[in-house]
Amino acid sequence: MEFGRLITAMVTPFDSEGNIDWSTAEQLMERLIVDQQSDSIVVAGTTGESPTLTHDEKLELFKFAVKQANGRVKIIAGTGSNNTQASIELSQEAEQCGVDGLLLVAPYYNKPSQEGLYLHFKAIAESTKLPVILYNVEGRTGINISVQTTLRLAQLSNVVATKDCANLEQLTAIAAEAPEGFRIYSGDDSAALPALAVGAYGIVSVASHIIGKEMKEMINRYLAGDVAAAAKLHQELYPVFKGLFHCPHPTPNPVPVKHALSLVGLPVGSVRLPLAPITPEEAAFVAALKPIQARI
């Protein structure tokens, strides 16, 4: 299964009453596919506020995304959680919805051992025929999927990639020993270009909601050997890469990117509690980011 170089972790649009806004979701998907050049889209991941989506809402999103994409991009369902059996059931239902792959976040709060992590992911992967992408984001889950555990999981036939937010040292170690065909995606926009340099294949991005076309160009320039041009684009885009997570202090995703989308003409609503709406200070900071300012 080819998921491409640029994968967007899509926000979930909400209306003024906090329900999924399906009309805006349709517009958003068209933006990501046509304008921002996403190769694949993650639906109901943590950027999509999966912890506060109901089971039925997730299934509705999976079906909607598959229909809307109509084969133009791959749809990856966020089905991971800290409940192995629940993740198995949701993954099997997602498969029935016609999605192309699964994104499985490391089980948060439980703090399992590395053996527990291995057995968790193995049980989910073996319950489905779909390709599986691991998701390592210690800052949110409190647990790191080690290099050794990642490589061990990579031996499973349908564990095909990892989205890893760890440092470049860990990405390098995985890239050095991963089996042929196993792909590494940076989970940190600001590390997209450096990650490519140490062996990553692509990026699972938040910033691509706003600057996906430019990110695709950056990746393509690098792959074509024009490293200087890729570096220049990285430098120009870096304020958005960083600003969408620190505006001007650490701000939980997807609060800033939802506001950024409204600034560029696609209001996707606010966030669900326990995330709080963007503050006036944060909103002003996002609006002042040069690459966003140029699109308002």
Coordinates of C-alpha atoms in Angstrom, one line a residue:
M1 CA 0.0 0.0 0.0
E2 CA 1.4 3.4 -1.0
F3 CA 0.4 6.2 1.3
G4 CA 2.7 8.8 -0.3
R5 CA 5.1 11.4 1.1
L6 CA 2.6 13.9 2.5
I7 CA -0.1 12.7 4.8
T8 CA -2.5 15.2 6.5
A9 CA -3.9 14.4 9.9
M10 CA -7.3 16.1 9.3
V11 CA -9.1 18.1 11.9
T12 CA -12.8 17.3 12.5
P13 CA -15.0 20.3 11.7
F14 CA -17.7 21.1 14.3
D15 CA -20.7 23.4 14.0
S16 CA -21.7 26.0 16.6
E17 CA -23.4 23.3 18.7
G18 CA -20.3 21.0 18.7
N19 CA -21.7 18.5 16.2
I20 CA -19.7 17.3 13.2
D21 CA -20.2 19.7 10.4
W22 CA -20.4 17.5 7.4
S23 CA -20.7 20.2 4.8
T24 CA -17.5 21.8 6.0
A25 CA -15.8 18.4 6.2
E26 CA -16.6 18.0 2.5
Q27 CA -15.0 21.3 1.7
L28 CA -12.0 20.6 3.9
M29 CA -11.3 17.2 2.2
E30 CA -11.5 18.9 -1.2
R31 CA -9.0 21.5 0.0
L32 CA -6.6 18.9 1.3
I33 CA -6.8 16.7 -1.8
V34 CA -7.0 19.3 -4.6
D35 CA -5.3 22.5 -3.2
Q36 CA -2.9 21.2 -0.6
Q37 CA -1.8 18.0 -2.5
S38 CA -2.2 15.5 0.3
D39 CA -1.4 11.9 -0.7
S40 CA -3.3 10.4 2.2
I41 CA -5.6 11.7 5.0
V42 CA -5.8 10.5 8.6
V43 CA -9.4 10.6 9.9
A44 CA -10.2 10.6 13.6
G45 CA -6.6 10.8 14.7
T46 CA -5.7 12.9 17.7
T47 CA -5.6 16.0 15.4
G48 CA -9.2 15.0 14.7
E49 CA -9.9 15.1 18.4
S50 CA -10.4 11.3 18.6
P51 CA -10.6 11.2 22.4
T52 CA -13.9 13.2 22.3
L53 CA -15.4 11.6 19.2
T54 CA -17.9 8.9 19.9
H55 CA -17.6 5.4 18.5
D56 CA -20.4 6.1 16.1
E57 CA -19.0 9.4 15.0
K58 CA -15.7 7.7 14.1
L59 CA -17.5 5.2 12.0
E60 CA -19.5 7.9 10.3
L61 CA -16.2 9.8 9.6
F62 CA -14.6 6.7 8.1
K63 CA -17.5 6.1 5.7
F64 CA -17.7 9.8 4.8
A65 CA -14.0 10.1 4.1
V66 CA -13.9 7.0 1.9
K67 CA -16.8 8.2 -0.1
Q68 CA -15.5 11.7 -0.4
A69 CA -12.0 10.6 -1.4
N70 CA -13.4 8.3 -4.1
G71 CA -10.0 6.8 -4.6
R72 CA -8.1 10.0 -5.1
V73 CA -6.2 9.7 -1.8
K74 CA -5.8 6.9 0.7
I75 CA -7.9 7.1 3.9
I76 CA -6.2 6.1 7.1
A77 CA -8.4 5.6 10.2
G78 CA -7.3 6.5 13.6
T79 CA -8.3 3.4 15.6
G80 CA -5.7 3.3 18.3
S81 CA -6.5 3.7 22.0
N82 CA -5.3 2.5 25.4
N83 CA -7.9 -0.3 25.3
T84 CA -6.5 -3.1 23.1
Q85 CA -9.9 -4.9 22.7
A86 CA -11.7 -1.7 21.9
S87 CA -9.0 -0.9 19.3
I88 CA -9.4 -4.3 17.7
E89 CA -13.1 -3.9 17.4
L90 CA -12.9 -0.4 16.0
S91 CA -10.1 -1.5 13.5
Q92 CA -12.3 -4.3 12.3
E93 CA -15.2 -2.0 11.8
A94 CA -13.0 0.6 10.0
E95 CA -11.9 -2.2 7.6
Q96 CA -15.6 -2.8 6.9
C97 CA -16.0 0.9 6.1
G98 CA -13.5 0.6 3.3
V99 CA -10.5 2.6 4.7
D100 CA -7.1 1.9 3.3
G101 CA -5.0 1.7 6.5
L102 CA -4.9 2.2 10.3
L103 CA -3.0 4.6 12.5
L104 CA -2.4 3.2 16.0
V105 CA -1.3 5.6 18.7
A106 CA 0.7 4.2 21.6
P107 CA -1.6 3.3 24.5
Y108 CA -1.6 6.4 26.8
Y109 CA -1.9 6.6 30.6
N110 CA -1.5 2.8 31.1
K111 CA 2.3 3.1 30.7
P112 CA 2.8 -0.5 29.5
S113 CA 6.2 -2.1 29.3
Q114 CA 7.9 -2.5 25.9
E115 CA 6.6 -6.1 25.9
G116 CA 3.1 -4.8 26.6
L117 CA 3.4 -2.3 23.7
Y118 CA 4.5 -5.1 21.4
L119 CA 1.7 -7.4 22.4
H120 CA -0.9 -4.5 22.1
F121 CA 0.1 -3.6 18.6
K122 CA 0.6 -7.2 17.5
A123 CA -2.9 -8.1 18.7
I124 CA -4.5 -5.2 16.8
A125 CA -2.4 -5.8 13.6
E126 CA -3.3 -9.6 13.6
S127 CA -7.0 -8.8 13.9
T128 CA -7.1 -7.1 10.5
K129 CA -5.8 -7.4 6.9
L130 CA -5.3 -3.6 6.7
P131 CA -1.8 -2.1 6.7
V132 CA -0.9 -0.6 10.1
I133 CA 1.1 2.6 10.9
L134 CA 2.4 2.9 14.4
Y135 CA 2.2 6.3 16.1
N136 CA 4.8 7.2 18.6
V137 CA 4.2 10.5 20.4
E138 CA 5.6 10.4 23.9
G139 CA 4.7 14.0 24.7
R140 CA 1.0 13.1 24.6
T141 CA 1.0 9.4 25.6
G142 CA 3.7 9.4 28.3
I143 CA 5.4 6.3 26.7
N144 CA 8.0 5.9 24.0
I145 CA 7.9 3.0 21.6
S146 CA 11.6 2.1 21.6
V147 CA 13.7 1.5 18.6
Q148 CA 13.9 -2.2 19.4
T149 CA 10.1 -2.5 19.8
T150 CA 9.5 -0.6 16.6
L151 CA 11.9 -2.9 14.7
R152 CA 10.3 -6.0 16.3
L153 CA 6.8 -4.8 15.2
A154 CA 8.1 -4.0 11.7
Q155 CA 8.6 -7.8 11.2
L156 CA 4.8 -8.3 11.3
S157 CA 3.5 -8.5 7.7
N158 CA 1.0 -5.7 7.9
V159 CA 2.9 -3.2 10.1
V160 CA 4.2 -1.1 7.3
A161 CA 5.3 2.2 8.8
T162 CA 5.7 4.4 11.9
K163 CA 4.7 8.0 12.5
D164 CA 7.3 9.0 15.0
C165 CA 7.7 12.2 16.9
A166 CA 10.9 11.1 18.7
N167 CA 14.2 12.8 18.1
L168 CA 16.3 12.4 15.0
E169 CA 18.6 10.0 16.8
Q170 CA 15.7 7.5 17.2
L171 CA 14.6 8.0 13.6
T172 CA 18.1 7.3 12.4
A173 CA 18.4 4.1 14.4
I174 CA 15.1 2.8 13.1
A175 CA 16.0 3.7 9.5
A176 CA 19.3 2.0 9.8
E177 CA 17.8 -1.4 10.7
A178 CA 14.2 -1.4 9.5
P179 CA 13.3 -4.1 7.0
E180 CA 13.0 -3.1 3.3
G181 CA 9.8 -1.3 2.6
F182 CA 9.1 -0.3 6.2
R183 CA 8.6 3.5 6.1
I184 CA 9.2 6.2 8.6
Y185 CA 7.1 9.3 8.8
S186 CA 8.0 12.3 10.9
G187 CA 5.2 13.3 13.2
D188 CA 6.7 16.7 13.7
D189 CA 6.3 19.3 10.9
S190 CA 9.3 21.3 12.0
A191 CA 11.4 18.1 11.6
A192 CA 10.0 17.0 8.2
L193 CA 13.1 18.0 6.2
P194 CA 15.7 16.9 8.7
A195 CA 13.9 13.6 9.1
L196 CA 14.1 13.0 5.3
A197 CA 17.9 13.5 5.5
V198 CA 18.3 10.7 8.1
G199 CA 16.1 8.2 6.3
A200 CA 12.4 9.1 6.8
Y201 CA 10.0 8.7 3.9
G202 CA 7.6 11.5 4.5
I203 CA 5.5 13.5 7.0
V204 CA 2.2 13.1 8.7
S205 CA 1.4 16.8 9.0
V206 CA -0.8 19.3 10.7
A207 CA 0.6 22.4 8.9
S208 CA -0.4 20.8 5.5
H209 CA -3.9 22.1 6.2
I210 CA -2.5 25.5 5.4
I211 CA 0.8 25.1 3.5
G212 CA 0.5 21.6 2.1
K213 CA 1.4 22.6 -1.5
E214 CA 4.6 24.3 -0.3
M215 CA 5.5 21.3 1.8
K216 CA 5.0 19.0 -1.1
E217 CA 7.4 21.2 -3.1
M218 CA 9.9 21.1 -0.3
I219 CA 9.8 17.3 -0.2
N220 CA 10.1 17.1 -4.0
R221 CA 13.0 19.6 -4.2
Y222 CA 14.9 17.5 -1.6
L223 CA 14.2 14.2 -3.4
A224 CA 15.4 15.8 -6.7
G225 CA 18.7 16.7 -5.0
D226 CA 18.1 20.4 -4.8
V227 CA 18.8 20.5 -1.0
A228 CA 19.4 24.3 -1.0
A229 CA 16.0 25.0 -2.4
A230 CA 14.4 22.6 0.0
A231 CA 16.2 24.2 2.9
K232 CA 15.0 27.7 1.8
L233 CA 11.4 26.5 1.7
H234 CA 11.8 24.9 5.2
Q235 CA 13.1 28.2 6.5
E236 CA 10.2 30.1 5.0
L237 CA 7.6 27.7 6.3
Y238 CA 9.2 27.1 9.7
P239 CA 7.2 29.9 11.5
V240 CA 4.0 27.9 10.7
F241 CA 5.6 24.6 11.6
K242 CA 6.5 25.9 15.1
G243 CA 3.8 28.5 15.5
L244 CA 0.9 26.1 15.2
F245 CA 2.1 24.4 18.4
H246 CA 3.6 27.4 20.2
C247 CA 1.4 30.4 19.9
P248 CA 3.3 32.1 21.6
H249 CA 3.4 29.4 24.3
P250 CA 2.7 25.7 24.0
T251 CA -0.9 25.3 22.8
P252 CA -2.6 22.0 22.2
N253 CA -3.2 20.8 18.7
P254 CA -5.6 21.3 16.9
V255 CA -6.6 24.6 18.6
P256 CA -4.2 26.8 16.5
V257 CA -4.7 25.1 13.1
K258 CA -8.5 25.2 13.4
H259 CA -8.2 29.0 13.9
A260 CA -5.7 29.2 11.0
L261 CA -8.2 27.5 8.7
S262 CA -10.9 30.0 9.6
L263 CA -8.4 32.8 8.8
V264 CA -7.8 31.4 5.3
G265 CA -11.6 31.2 4.6
L266 CA -12.6 27.7 5.9
P267 CA -14.2 28.0 9.3
V268 CA -14.1 24.6 10.8
G269 CA -15.5 25.6 14.2
S270 CA -13.9 25.3 17.6
V271 CA -12.7 22.4 19.7
R272 CA -14.5 20.1 22.2
L273 CA -13.8 20.2 25.9
P274 CA -11.5 19.5 27.6
L275 CA -9.6 21.5 24.9
A276 CA -10.4 25.2 25.3
P277 CA -11.1 27.6 22.5
I278 CA -8.3 29.8 21.2
T279 CA -7.5 32.9 23.3
P280 CA -7.3 36.4 21.8
E281 CA -3.5 36.4 22.4
E282 CA -3.1 33.0 20.6
A283 CA -5.4 34.1 17.8
A284 CA -3.4 37.2 17.2
F285 CA -0.1 35.3 17.2
V286 CA -1.4 32.8 14.6
A287 CA -2.7 35.6 12.3
A288 CA 0.7 37.3 12.4
L289 CA 2.6 34.3 11.2
K290 CA 4.0 35.4 7.8
P291 CA 3.0 32.4 5.7
I292 CA -0.6 32.6 7.1
Q293 CA -0.7 36.4 6.9
A294 CA 0.1 36.1 3.2
R295 CA -3.0 33.9 2.7
I296 CA -5.6 35.9 4.6

